[in-house]
């Protein structure tokens, strides 16, 4: 028997009488609960009767399609206009230069975010930098300061690695109140790509570190001169000097022609439009490390340098703004990630946290990368509350907001929200943000 017959057995009229039934494709998809006549009443997704009427020949099959363009940059289908990066309408700034726009996670297929919708975060707009004139300098506590042109950097051996990137402010509007409606608004400061560039350690080794070097400064060439201090251990371990993402050169809004990329850490340390790397024996305590990107603690102090994006997950389907198409079987889908390693497990609740069941993890499961998870669920048409809870390779369990509140003060501009996030489904199938 061929593999295709094993996967899609035919409910044939020629099957011998009393022969045992092979599992149907529907049973394979939805398990024993979907067997036999039960399917007729469960409304199994888009399933159609086996003996469908002959399909009419569509107009698109009666004529030539659009010609192949001589040169083009491909665009999504005109029927997929919803797939757009958008500025938040939850936390709207009144100007267009220091703001963010979010990735439409509810429409993302697979773990890679298309370059055109990778989220943006700027402090002074997007500069247009000519790669022919752009320079990168390494100086400070090094034995030999070095200057690199883009042509020189592109001649270095390169590496390509799959990693997520997340803004530390992802989810900050929805700690204790439901202020956002869609998963793009609640979690869209998150993207994942294949990043290509040169390990920072190769360039710094070439410059040669002086004894006592402990911190590295990355500085951008944008109007804000965005800068961050990063411990040299992380820089030498896995930091990349990136010029490519998703198979092409960086987009201007994502740092063209050059950026730092620091896997698993908050996005603002992966400085875009990178122009300068300075080595020191101590951090600089820039505004971005005192007034910004710090965390309020219960005793009234503020924590600096909380770089790591801890284990987190979110359900993207169903998610806010969607509507369930009646009772029946659904595949709950979502993403999980951890800045401390890879995803080990994801649990799903459909009853507001009373019970949890393990979701399926889709391979590849990579270090500091999005992992896609699925869970097959039969919705009975009653109100429900769904949420996911991830566990990473260090056995860290994604916490609830109440558990985070025991360690940090949830006041002011709070970042690093990795709490369990619920969606509610009412009897009409409307899906909404269920933060209390």
C-alpha positions as a Python dict, from the first residue, in 0.01 Angstrom:
ca = {
    (1, 'X'): (0, 0, 0),
    (2, 'X'): (135, 337, -95),
    (3, 'X'): (208, 606, 161),
    (4, 'X'): (-67, 823, 17),
    (5, 'X'): (-322, 549, 77),
    (6, 'X'): (-206, 512, 432),
    (7, 'X'): (-251, 880, 497),
    (8, 'X'): (-574, 925, 302),
    (9, 'X'): (-761, 590, 303),
    (10, 'X'): (-1062, 576, 73),
    (11, 'X'): (-1402, 496, 218),
    (12, 'X'): (-1456, 274, -87),
    (13, 'X'): (-1775, 102, -193),
    (14, 'X'): (-1547, -179, -318),
    (15, 'X'): (-1415, -254, 27),
    (16, 'X'): (-1488, -620, 118),
    (17, 'X'): (-1785, -670, 352),
    (18, 'X'): (-1691, -686, 722),
    (19, 'X'): (-1340, -565, 647),
    (20, 'X'): (-1203, -355, 933),
    (21, 'X'): (-1223, 13, 864),
    (22, 'X'): (-897, 191, 809),
    (23, 'X'): (-867, 519, 997),
    (24, 'X'): (-1001, 798, 782),
    (25, 'X'): (-813, 1117, 713),
    (26, 'X'): (-1060, 1291, 943),
    (27, 'X'): (-977, 1045, 1219),
    (28, 'X'): (-610, 1105, 1160),
    (29, 'X'): (-673, 1477, 1183),
    (30, 'X'): (-905, 1487, 1481),
    (31, 'X'): (-871, 1155, 1662),
    (32, 'X'): (-1131, 910, 1775),
    (33, 'X'): (-1388, 1176, 1864),
    (34, 'X'): (-1424, 1257, 1497),
    (35, 'X'): (-1507, 904, 1391),
    (36, 'X'): (-1812, 786, 1199),
    (37, 'X'): (-2140, 971, 1199),
    (38, 'X'): (-2023, 1212, 1465),
    (39, 'X'): (-1851, 1407, 1189),
    (40, 'X'): (-2179, 1507, 1035),
    (41, 'X'): (-2280, 1697, 1346),
    (42, 'X'): (-1944, 1834, 1451),
    (43, 'X'): (-1899, 2074, 1163),
    (44, 'X'): (-1545, 1966, 1091),
    (45, 'X'): (-1380, 2279, 962),
    (46, 'X'): (-1400, 2309, 583),
    (47, 'X'): (-1465, 1936, 524),
    (48, 'X'): (-1692, 1864, 224),
    (49, 'X'): (-1904, 1560, 129),
    (50, 'X'): (-1703, 1285, -37),
    (51, 'X'): (-1921, 1288, -348),
    (52, 'X'): (-1914, 1652, -444),
    (53, 'X'): (-2069, 1786, -761),
    (54, 'X'): (-1832, 1854, -1047),
    (55, 'X'): (-1658, 2187, -1007),
    (56, 'X'): (-1738, 2455, -1260),
    (57, 'X'): (-1441, 2566, -1466),
    (58, 'X'): (-1337, 2906, -1326),
    (59, 'X'): (-1269, 3206, -1545),
    (60, 'X'): (-905, 3196, -1438),
    (61, 'X'): (-872, 2858, -1611),
    (62, 'X'): (-1008, 2989, -1941),
    (63, 'X'): (-748, 3251, -2016),
    (64, 'X'): (-383, 3336, -1975),
    (65, 'X'): (-272, 3474, -1642),
    (66, 'X'): (-46, 3768, -1581),
    (67, 'X'): (284, 3742, -1770),
    (68, 'X'): (612, 3686, -1592),
    (69, 'X'): (766, 4025, -1537),
    (70, 'X'): (1116, 4079, -1667),
    (71, 'X'): (1229, 4218, -1335),
    (72, 'X'): (1017, 4244, -1025),
    (73, 'X'): (1004, 4230, -648),
    (74, 'X'): (720, 3993, -566),
    (75, 'X'): (423, 4112, -366),
    (76, 'X'): (154, 3917, -176),
    (77, 'X'): (-171, 3832, -353),
    (78, 'X'): (-413, 4120, -388),
    (79, 'X'): (-652, 3905, -183),
    (80, 'X'): (-417, 3916, 118),
    (81, 'X'): (-437, 4286, 187),
    (82, 'X'): (-485, 4230, 560),
    (83, 'X'): (-123, 4120, 595),
    (84, 'X'): (27, 4454, 691),
    (85, 'X'): (251, 4594, 958),
    (86, 'X'): (66, 4865, 1143),
    (87, 'X'): (135, 5124, 1406),
    (88, 'X'): (-41, 5055, 1728),
    (89, 'X'): (-375, 5224, 1779),
    (90, 'X'): (-358, 5141, 2150),
    (91, 'X'): (-65, 5352, 2260),
    (92, 'X'): (-53, 5613, 1986),
    (93, 'X'): (219, 5873, 1983),
    (94, 'X'): (136, 6209, 1832),
    (95, 'X'): (438, 6211, 1602),
    (96, 'X'): (585, 5967, 1353),
    (97, 'X'): (953, 5944, 1443),
    (98, 'X'): (980, 5775, 1782),
    (99, 'X'): (727, 5496, 1770),
    (100, 'X'): (672, 5136, 1675),
    (101, 'X'): (475, 4929, 1427),
    (102, 'X'): (375, 4570, 1481),
    (103, 'X'): (392, 4237, 1300),
    (104, 'X'): (56, 4071, 1213),
    (105, 'X'): (124, 3746, 1401),
    (106, 'X'): (-235, 3624, 1349),
    (107, 'X'): (-162, 3584, 977),
    (108, 'X'): (195, 3452, 996),
    (109, 'X'): (242, 3108, 839),
    (110, 'X'): (532, 2921, 996),
    (111, 'X'): (799, 3068, 1219),
    (112, 'X'): (958, 3315, 975),
    (113, 'X'): (825, 3670, 959),
    (114, 'X'): (838, 3814, 605),
    (115, 'X'): (1083, 4102, 583),
    (116, 'X'): (811, 4347, 485),
    (117, 'X'): (627, 4304, 816),
    (118, 'X'): (912, 4263, 1068),
    (119, 'X'): (823, 4502, 1349),
    (120, 'X'): (980, 4848, 1369),
    (121, 'X'): (1095, 5052, 1666),
    (122, 'X'): (1262, 5385, 1604),
    (123, 'X'): (1378, 5673, 1821),
    (124, 'X'): (1426, 5929, 1542),
    (125, 'X'): (1276, 5788, 1224),
    (126, 'X'): (1436, 5577, 950),
    (127, 'X'): (1760, 5707, 795),
    (128, 'X'): (1850, 5626, 435),
    (129, 'X'): (2216, 5530, 451),
    (130, 'X'): (2432, 5484, 143),
    (131, 'X'): (2629, 5160, 189),
    (132, 'X'): (2908, 5298, -28),
    (133, 'X'): (2989, 5559, 235),
    (134, 'X'): (2885, 5375, 551),
    (135, 'X'): (3167, 5283, 793),
    (136, 'X'): (3193, 5072, 1106),
    (137, 'X'): (3464, 5154, 1359),
    (138, 'X'): (3591, 4941, 1649),
    (139, 'X'): (3791, 5134, 1910),
    (140, 'X'): (3833, 5193, 2284),
    (141, 'X'): (4010, 4923, 2487),
    (142, 'X'): (4147, 4740, 2184),
    (143, 'X'): (4503, 4689, 2070),
    (144, 'X'): (4437, 4813, 1717),
    (145, 'X'): (4136, 5035, 1627),
    (146, 'X'): (3981, 4920, 1301),
    (147, 'X'): (3755, 5071, 1036),
    (148, 'X'): (3541, 4861, 802),
    (149, 'X'): (3360, 4959, 484),
    (150, 'X'): (3053, 4759, 381),
    (151, 'X'): (3253, 4609, 95),
    (152, 'X'): (3515, 4491, 344),
    (153, 'X'): (3254, 4337, 577),
    (154, 'X'): (3083, 4155, 292),
    (155, 'X'): (3415, 3985, 211),
    (156, 'X'): (3435, 3826, 558),
    (157, 'X'): (3313, 3469, 611),
    (158, 'X'): (2949, 3485, 720),
    (159, 'X'): (2694, 3283, 918),
    (160, 'X'): (2312, 3263, 899),
    (161, 'X'): (2107, 3185, 1209),
    (162, 'X'): (1734, 3165, 1289),
    (163, 'X'): (1635, 3377, 1589),
    (164, 'X'): (1336, 3570, 1720),
    (165, 'X'): (1360, 3941, 1795),
    (166, 'X'): (1130, 4103, 2050),
    (167, 'X'): (1093, 4455, 2182),
    (168, 'X'): (1110, 4477, 2562),
    (169, 'X'): (782, 4671, 2543),
    (170, 'X'): (592, 4387, 2378),
    (171, 'X'): (266, 4353, 2571),
    (172, 'X'): (316, 4654, 2798),
    (173, 'X'): (-36, 4789, 2738),
    (174, 'X'): (-208, 4476, 2869),
    (175, 'X'): (-77, 4393, 3216),
    (176, 'X'): (-400, 4430, 3414),
    (177, 'X'): (-647, 4582, 3167),
    (178, 'X'): (-765, 4469, 2826),
    (179, 'X'): (-647, 4767, 2621),
    (180, 'X'): (-560, 4584, 2298),
    (181, 'X'): (-797, 4395, 2072),
    (182, 'X'): (-580, 4179, 1845),
    (183, 'X'): (-268, 3969, 1887),
    (184, 'X'): (-93, 4211, 1653),
    (185, 'X'): (-155, 4482, 1913),
    (186, 'X'): (-78, 4271, 2219),
    (187, 'X'): (226, 4076, 2094),
    (188, 'X'): (321, 4221, 1753),
    (189, 'X'): (652, 4367, 1867),
    (190, 'X'): (787, 4021, 1790),
    (191, 'X'): (936, 3882, 1469),
    (192, 'X'): (1158, 3594, 1362),
    (193, 'X'): (1397, 3566, 1071),
    (194, 'X'): (1714, 3411, 941),
    (195, 'X'): (1983, 3667, 1017),
    (196, 'X'): (2304, 3677, 812),
    (197, 'X'): (2627, 3851, 900),
    (198, 'X'): (2965, 3826, 1069),
    (199, 'X'): (3010, 3714, 1432),
    (200, 'X'): (3110, 4022, 1633),
    (201, 'X'): (3380, 3817, 1806),
    (202, 'X'): (3566, 3770, 1476),
    (203, 'X'): (3595, 4146, 1425),
    (204, 'X'): (3678, 4223, 1787),
    (205, 'X'): (3940, 3948, 1796),
    (206, 'X'): (4098, 4111, 1494),
    (207, 'X'): (4115, 4441, 1683),
    (208, 'X'): (4245, 4261, 1992),
    (209, 'X'): (4105, 4324, 2341),
    (210, 'X'): (4309, 4500, 2606),
    (211, 'X'): (4320, 4348, 2959),
    (212, 'X'): (4022, 4456, 3171),
    (213, 'X'): (3780, 4501, 2879),
    (214, 'X'): (3430, 4413, 3007),
    (215, 'X'): (3167, 4614, 2818),
    (216, 'X'): (3096, 4704, 2458),
    (217, 'X'): (2903, 5005, 2330),
    (218, 'X'): (2698, 4980, 2010),
    (219, 'X'): (2604, 5311, 1848),
    (220, 'X'): (2366, 5372, 1558),
    (221, 'X'): (2387, 5627, 1279),
    (222, 'X'): (2026, 5743, 1316),
    (223, 'X'): (1913, 6087, 1430),
    (224, 'X'): (1885, 5978, 1793),
    (225, 'X'): (2234, 5825, 1803),
    (226, 'X'): (2080, 5528, 1982),
    (227, 'X'): (2340, 5356, 2201),
    (228, 'X'): (2351, 5061, 2439),
    (229, 'X'): (2611, 4904, 2667),
    (230, 'X'): (2640, 4525, 2642),
    (231, 'X'): (2857, 4287, 2850),
    (232, 'X'): (3149, 4164, 2644),
    (233, 'X'): (3077, 3798, 2735),
    (234, 'X'): (2752, 3812, 2537),
    (235, 'X'): (2913, 3997, 2250),
    (236, 'X'): (3187, 3736, 2217),
    (237, 'X'): (2946, 3444, 2265),
    (238, 'X'): (2683, 3484, 1994),
    (239, 'X'): (2635, 3846, 1884),
    (240, 'X'): (2625, 3904, 1509),
    (241, 'X'): (2702, 4207, 1295),
    (242, 'X'): (2413, 4161, 1055),
    (243, 'X'): (2356, 4287, 701),
    (244, 'X'): (2097, 4034, 583),
    (245, 'X'): (1759, 3895, 694),
    (246, 'X'): (1518, 3656, 528),
    (247, 'X'): (1743, 3604, 228),
    (248, 'X'): (1802, 3967, 133),
    (249, 'X'): (1982, 4273, 260),
    (250, 'X'): (1823, 4437, 565),
    (251, 'X'): (1529, 4668, 503),
    (252, 'X'): (1596, 5037, 588),
    (253, 'X'): (1351, 5025, 881),
    (254, 'X'): (1537, 4724, 1020),
    (255, 'X'): (1883, 4877, 1016),
    (256, 'X'): (2014, 4885, 657),
    (257, 'X'): (2294, 4849, 583),
    (258, 'X'): (2426, 4715, 916),
    (259, 'X'): (2301, 4636, 1263),
    (260, 'X'): (2400, 4447, 1574),
    (261, 'X'): (2194, 4137, 1649),
    (262, 'X'): (2201, 3993, 2001),
    (263, 'X'): (2005, 3664, 2017),
    (264, 'X'): (1746, 3629, 2292),
    (265, 'X'): (1791, 3979, 2435),
    (266, 'X'): (1554, 4276, 2421),
    (267, 'X'): (1544, 4424, 2073),
    (268, 'X'): (1676, 4772, 2158),
    (269, 'X'): (2027, 4634, 2228),
    (270, 'X'): (2046, 4507, 1870),
    (271, 'X'): (2135, 4859, 1760),
    (272, 'X'): (2032, 4944, 1404),
    (273, 'X'): (2232, 5143, 1148),
    (274, 'X'): (2544, 5038, 1341),
    (275, 'X'): (2839, 5274, 1298),
    (276, 'X'): (3053, 5238, 1612),
    (277, 'X'): (3166, 4968, 1856),
    (278, 'X'): (3360, 5093, 2156),
    (279, 'X'): (3514, 4870, 2421),
    (280, 'X'): (3541, 4973, 2788),
    (281, 'X'): (3587, 4833, 3137),
    (282, 'X'): (3243, 4954, 3253),
    (283, 'X'): (2896, 5036, 3116),
    (284, 'X'): (2814, 5392, 3008),
    (285, 'X'): (2471, 5440, 3176),
    (286, 'X'): (2315, 5617, 2880),
    (287, 'X'): (1964, 5758, 2886),
    (288, 'X'): (1853, 5436, 2724),
    (289, 'X'): (1989, 5257, 3034),
    (290, 'X'): (1852, 5488, 3305),
    (291, 'X'): (1535, 5667, 3192),
    (292, 'X'): (1443, 5401, 2936),
    (293, 'X'): (1458, 5023, 2926),
    (294, 'X'): (1465, 4978, 3302),
    (295, 'X'): (1219, 4792, 3526),
    (296, 'X'): (1040, 4920, 3842),
    (297, 'X'): (1091, 4697, 4144),
    (298, 'X'): (868, 4659, 4452),
    (299, 'X'): (1101, 4850, 4687),
    (300, 'X'): (1089, 5161, 4466),
    (301, 'X'): (1420, 5110, 4287),
    (302, 'X'): (1460, 5053, 3915),
    (303, 'X'): (1649, 4758, 3769),
    (304, 'X'): (1902, 4821, 3489),
    (305, 'X'): (2030, 4588, 3222),
    (306, 'X'): (1747, 4334, 3227),
    (307, 'X'): (1843, 4212, 2883),
    (308, 'X'): (1697, 3863, 2847),
    (309, 'X'): (1352, 3805, 2700),
    (310, 'X'): (1227, 3520, 2916),
    (311, 'X'): (1013, 3226, 2811),
    (312, 'X'): (679, 3331, 2664),
    (313, 'X'): (399, 3212, 2437),
    (314, 'X'): (76, 3335, 2283),
    (315, 'X'): (-215, 3182, 2095),
    (316, 'X'): (-249, 3345, 1753),
    (317, 'X'): (-549, 3144, 1629),
    (318, 'X'): (-808, 3196, 1760),
    (319, 'X'): (-715, 3542, 1880),
    (320, 'X'): (-874, 3879, 1937),
    (321, 'X'): (-1091, 4013, 1657),
    (322, 'X'): (-1156, 3666, 1507),
    (323, 'X'): (-1488, 3483, 1507),
    (324, 'X'): (-1536, 3108, 1546),
    (325, 'X'): (-1745, 2956, 1267),
    (326, 'X'): (-1975, 2753, 1490),
    (327, 'X'): (-1913, 2455, 1719),
    (328, 'X'): (-1679, 2181, 1601),
    (329, 'X'): (-1316, 2104, 1562),
    (330, 'X'): (-1046, 2372, 1553),
    (331, 'X'): (-670, 2372, 1560),
    (332, 'X'): (-544, 2614, 1820),
    (333, 'X'): (-218, 2764, 1692),
    (334, 'X'): (46, 2988, 1841),
    (335, 'X'): (412, 3068, 1900),
    (336, 'X'): (645, 3012, 2196),
    (337, 'X'): (1000, 3141, 2246),
    (338, 'X'): (1271, 3191, 2508),
    (339, 'X'): (1581, 3405, 2524),
    (340, 'X'): (1738, 3146, 2753),
    (341, 'X'): (1725, 2850, 2517),
    (342, 'X'): (1473, 2643, 2324),
    (343, 'X'): (1110, 2558, 2393),
    (344, 'X'): (1062, 2230, 2575),
    (345, 'X'): (681, 2217, 2606),
    (346, 'X'): (364, 2422, 2571),
    (347, 'X'): (41, 2359, 2763),
    (348, 'X'): (-303, 2476, 2654),
    (349, 'X'): (-607, 2557, 2863),
    (350, 'X'): (-956, 2602, 2722),
    (351, 'X'): (-1130, 2653, 3056),
    (352, 'X'): (-949, 2954, 3196),
    (353, 'X'): (-666, 2766, 3364),
    (354, 'X'): (-861, 2494, 3547),
    (355, 'X'): (-707, 2222, 3334),
    (356, 'X'): (-405, 2214, 3102),
    (357, 'X'): (-314, 1979, 2817),
    (358, 'X'): (7, 1948, 2620),
    (359, 'X'): (24, 2101, 2274),
    (360, 'X'): (218, 1962, 1978),
    (361, 'X'): (547, 2139, 1900),
    (362, 'X'): (629, 2175, 1533),
    (363, 'X'): (989, 2124, 1426),
    (364, 'X'): (1238, 2277, 1386),
    (365, 'X'): (1273, 2365, 1753),
    (366, 'X'): (1568, 2602, 1760),
    (367, 'X'): (1757, 2792, 2027),
    (368, 'X'): (1624, 3148, 2082),
    (369, 'X'): (1381, 3107, 1795),
    (370, 'X'): (1004, 3099, 1755),
    (371, 'X'): (852, 2753, 1796),
    (372, 'X'): (509, 2693, 1646),
    (373, 'X'): (263, 2489, 1852),
    (374, 'X'): (-78, 2341, 1775),
    (375, 'X'): (-358, 2179, 1974),
    (376, 'X'): (-666, 2007, 1830),
    (377, 'X'): (-976, 2122, 2011),
    (378, 'X'): (-1346, 2052, 1978),
    (379, 'X'): (-1535, 2367, 2074),
    (380, 'X'): (-1884, 2289, 2210),
    (381, 'X'): (-2021, 2635, 2143),
    (382, 'X'): (-2012, 2739, 2508),
    (383, 'X'): (-1814, 3040, 2638),
    (384, 'X'): (-1447, 2948, 2679),
    (385, 'X'): (-1119, 3107, 2781),
    (386, 'X'): (-805, 2982, 2603),
    (387, 'X'): (-441, 3046, 2689),
    (388, 'X'): (-97, 2891, 2645),
    (389, 'X'): (187, 2833, 2894),
    (390, 'X'): (539, 2758, 2771),
    (391, 'X'): (832, 2579, 2936),
    (392, 'X'): (1188, 2632, 2810),
    (393, 'X'): (1500, 2417, 2813),
    (394, 'X'): (1602, 2553, 3155),
    (395, 'X'): (1265, 2426, 3295),
    (396, 'X'): (1151, 2786, 3345),
    (397, 'X'): (770, 2797, 3329),
    (398, 'X'): (597, 3099, 3176),
    (399, 'X'): (443, 3280, 3475),
    (400, 'X'): (107, 3443, 3531),
    (401, 'X'): (89, 3821, 3569),
    (402, 'X'): (14, 3769, 3940),
    (403, 'X'): (338, 3573, 3978),
    (404, 'X'): (538, 3845, 3798),
    (405, 'X'): (383, 4106, 4028),
    (406, 'X'): (543, 3935, 4329),
    (407, 'X'): (889, 4022, 4192),
    (408, 'X'): (830, 4353, 4014),
    (409, 'X'): (615, 4664, 4055),
    (410, 'X'): (349, 4685, 3784),
    (411, 'X'): (346, 5064, 3770),
    (412, 'X'): (448, 5320, 3511),
    (413, 'X'): (618, 5212, 3191),
    (414, 'X'): (652, 4842, 3271),
    (415, 'X'): (830, 4619, 3022),
    (416, 'X'): (930, 4252, 2994),
    (417, 'X'): (571, 4123, 3010),
    (418, 'X'): (600, 3747, 2958),
    (419, 'X'): (284, 3652, 3147),
    (420, 'X'): (25, 3396, 3039),
    (421, 'X'): (-217, 3573, 2805),
    (422, 'X'): (-584, 3465, 2772),
    (423, 'X'): (-844, 3507, 2499),
    (424, 'X'): (-1217, 3468, 2570),
    (425, 'X'): (-1467, 3315, 2330),
    (426, 'X'): (-1836, 3394, 2380),
    (427, 'X'): (-2134, 3186, 2270),
    (428, 'X'): (-2146, 3376, 1940),
    (429, 'X'): (-1785, 3280, 1868),
    (430, 'X'): (-1644, 3631, 1916),
    (431, 'X'): (-1282, 3620, 2039),
    (432, 'X'): (-1166, 3897, 2273),
    (433, 'X'): (-879, 3998, 2497),
    (434, 'X'): (-954, 3835, 2836),
    (435, 'X'): (-711, 4023, 3058),
    (436, 'X'): (-918, 4119, 3363),
}
